[in-house]
Amino acid sequence: MEFASRSLEDFVTITGLKPEFAKACFEKQQSNYAAALASFVQSLASIPKEYFLDATRTTGDNGKNINMQLKAIYQHARQVKSTQQCDDAAAWKTYSAPLPTATAAPAQPQPAAASAAAVTSSTAASPPLSQAPQQVVFGNTTNSTATPTFGFGNTTSSSTKPSAPTTFGFGTSSSATTSAPTTFGFGNTAPTSTAASASFGFGNNKPAAPAVTSGIAEAAAEQVKPVPVYAEPTHFTGPFFSMPNFWEQEVVERAPLLNLDYGFLERNRDTLKQRLEQWLKGAEFYIDSPVQYVAMPDKDEYYARVIIKDAERTFFGAEHREKFYMFIYAMYFEFGSYGQAMSYLAGLCLLVLTEQQTAAILRRVAKAYIPGHWAGEAVGFATSAWVVEKIMRDEFPDVAEHFHKLNFWPDTYLQKILSGLCIHVLRFEDLFVFLDAFMKGGFVYLLKFCLSMIEHFRTHLLKVTTAERMNELYEIMRLDSRAVDRADVTKILQRAPNFPLKVGGSDLDILRSEVYQDKVAPRIARAPKTEAFEPCELCEKKRPKWWSEEIGAVCDDCKAKNPNETYTAY
Amino acid sequence: MASASPTRAKDIPAKIVVLGESAVGKSSLALRFVRRDFIPNQEATIGASFLSRSVSLVDESPPVTIKFEIWDTAGQERYRALAPMYYRGAAGALVVYDITSADSLRKAESWIGELRRNADPQTVVVLVGNKCDLESMRQVSIQQGQDLAEKEELLFYETSAKDGTNVDALFTNLGKTLLSRGVIASGVDRRSTMSRNLQPPGSRTPKSEQQKRCDC
């Protein structure tokens, strides 16, 4: 693969960066395409969406191409280093020499995207080449050994290799130690745990977002996200209630989504649509954008599979499931993330609303009300949960302190309310009261609801004084029917809209920012990241432990099968 | 409010975390064990659920009762900053896969790796191949499960949350293993597993505490 002749335009094409940002990166690496690409990859998870031409798209096939290109880049760089007996920096400097042929496909025109995850940026430096090819992965990586790992995202290295080279990249340094930086990239390295989650990459020290939505990064961490192939829907896009078999098959038989119906739908069959249309008020801004349906050629792709599994746990009929998962799949691509709670609300809306109307409601909820809640890595939710705790400290300091002493953390018990919106928690009669109020009041209503719960159960909560009984706290705070009577729910629902919340508007934004910095960001910095490694060259599965000049990196088993080769520890 | 069942003082608490890919039957497995119930098409878990059940091991000398405090986690959610709060300090971890999904076994491997790197070293890990009642749809052979368990030195069971196959046996054997390895012990003044494990964000079990318990 020849990289020396690749231009800025090629770089724009494969990265999807806006030309001005691509140019900055490219020139930072002396117009060296290979180094610029490696640096870009290293920073991907931390690059703000607005740096991309189309932030709703994903790396997709480009990701595969980037992977292949980087593999070739590293292999060639190691060859250069080996041949010239030079150090890493010198090897990178001579990188413009022709590279061996590789098989990577040409870049596809789809632009890449990244989340606005907050990390620090780093200095320009040379990547280490002392190791065999490493795996290129999308997402956060942690390198717990001396082997440097490079990847699409933030790399945290705990290496103690004393002579590790400095990093090279596209930004300013945040490296706090001299021993750690075995990573390279244009951008973002987090060699110490305290370095992460402080600012954006790309050399800009912007303050961290208080409610970062890291769905794309999280999805990328699972695996390369497929490129969306937009297609016309082949399913019925109207309401479920308009489908001929839906009532008998799902309502009468009580589909999983409707397990707390208790006759509500029957009683409200004629008025439910009118009621849910009220939810569209305030969501008009979101309704004009058409739902972009996406073909699902590979039902085993990670999120496709999860979404299909969720559809199977929502409705009985094959036709209903397919309609449901094709709609959810489209919304997943639109939002760049998916959380199973999203399908709960979508399922209820779709009973009587069209997919276009339902999309408008989901957009409003996901983007305006609870951003970052519906994602695998739900940082927005964690921030919201700690906001509840923070306000609780003012409103009910005795309860807050009581919870604190018991290590009863809000982000372990508030998911069903703040993300699940009480679906599968409250009976439909109560649930729709809750949802009516939520659609009007948004996140502020959720806060009021949580605080009304604490107010209502305050005496009971304080009675749980031993850790052995903490399950009772969980049952109460999750409104578990085994611990909470319907009369309790009714009183909370009545109280919530009138709860005298003292903060709101910009104060709430400041509060979110504070709890993100104090509670969430440090934990993200310390959280275990996905360990990444390039698998054995032979079996392509196991972690390689041995290096052969002839074969490359191989695992124990494959080494045993090829005893005549010369190996060194990898 | 409904009344809560009391906890007997002599029960030995054992925190168990259930991990694995989405829709492999984690919640069903926990519900089968705790409530002896099976709900077809159980809705997806949001966040995590907490369940508990006490089991008497009468053939132990002296007989003991273990209170399994089970954290049933959401398969899709991978909030890495939160997940350790569930598994850190756990006495046992069930890493569940679906025998009808080869990919779920691969995901199980990643969970095992994460536990190895981040959970307390004495945590007893059980690899569980669930849905063994769906033999005709099997994608993962028993041998594959056993091989992985042997390689990683894990306990291994194939279970069916639907018909209850091996579910009680799994927990009973897990309880015995926890006792035999000294991960839990009767008469030992242990803090509650929940209190011990749901530590402030980012905190870890001190090495000094880990070293107090041997892993033999």
PDB file of C-alpha atoms in Angstrom, chain A residues 533-545 553-558 561 570, chain B residues 109 147-148 151:
ATOM      1  CA  PHE A 533      -4.824  -6.802  21.176  1.00  0.00           C
ATOM      2  CA  GLU A 534      -4.296  -8.028  17.692  1.00  0.00           C
ATOM      3  CA  PRO A 535      -4.939 -11.734  17.672  1.00  0.00           C
ATOM      4  CA  CYS A 536      -2.500 -14.462  16.773  1.00  0.00           C
ATOM      5  CA  GLU A 537      -1.436 -14.288  13.149  1.00  0.00           C
ATOM      6  CA  LEU A 538      -2.324 -17.942  12.620  1.00  0.00           C
ATOM      7  CA  CYS A 539      -5.497 -18.707  14.508  1.00  0.00           C
ATOM      8  CA  GLU A 540      -6.627 -15.070  14.509  1.00  0.00           C
ATOM      9  CA  LYS A 541      -8.320 -15.573  17.848  1.00  0.00           C
ATOM     10  CA  LYS A 542      -6.059 -15.840  20.818  1.00  0.00           C
ATOM     11  CA  ARG A 543      -3.778 -13.310  22.388  1.00  0.00           C
ATOM     12  CA  PRO A 544      -0.302 -13.646  20.907  1.00  0.00           C
ATOM     13  CA  LYS A 545       2.535 -14.271  23.299  1.00  0.00           C
ATOM     14  CA  ALA A 553       2.845 -12.721  16.637  1.00  0.00           C
ATOM     15  CA  VAL A 554       1.442 -16.089  17.659  1.00  0.00           C
ATOM     16  CA  CYS A 555      -0.268 -17.625  20.635  1.00  0.00           C
ATOM     17  CA  ASP A 556       0.931 -20.538  22.753  1.00  0.00           C
ATOM     18  CA  ASP A 557      -1.021 -23.124  20.815  1.00  0.00           C
ATOM     19  CA  CYS A 558       0.155 -21.991  17.408  1.00  0.00           C
ATOM     20  CA  LYS A 561       2.174 -26.336  16.291  1.00  0.00           C
ATOM     21  CA  TYR A 570       6.080 -10.928  22.466  1.00  0.00           C
TER      22      TYR A 570
ATOM     23  CA  GLU B 109     -14.883 -14.368  27.134  1.00  0.00           C
ATOM     24  CA  ASP B 147     -12.793 -25.977  27.194  1.00  0.00           C
ATOM     25  CA  LEU B 148     -13.177 -22.307  27.943  1.00  0.00           C
ATOM     26  CA  LYS B 151      -8.660 -22.765  30.168  1.00  0.00           C
TER      27      LYS B 151
END
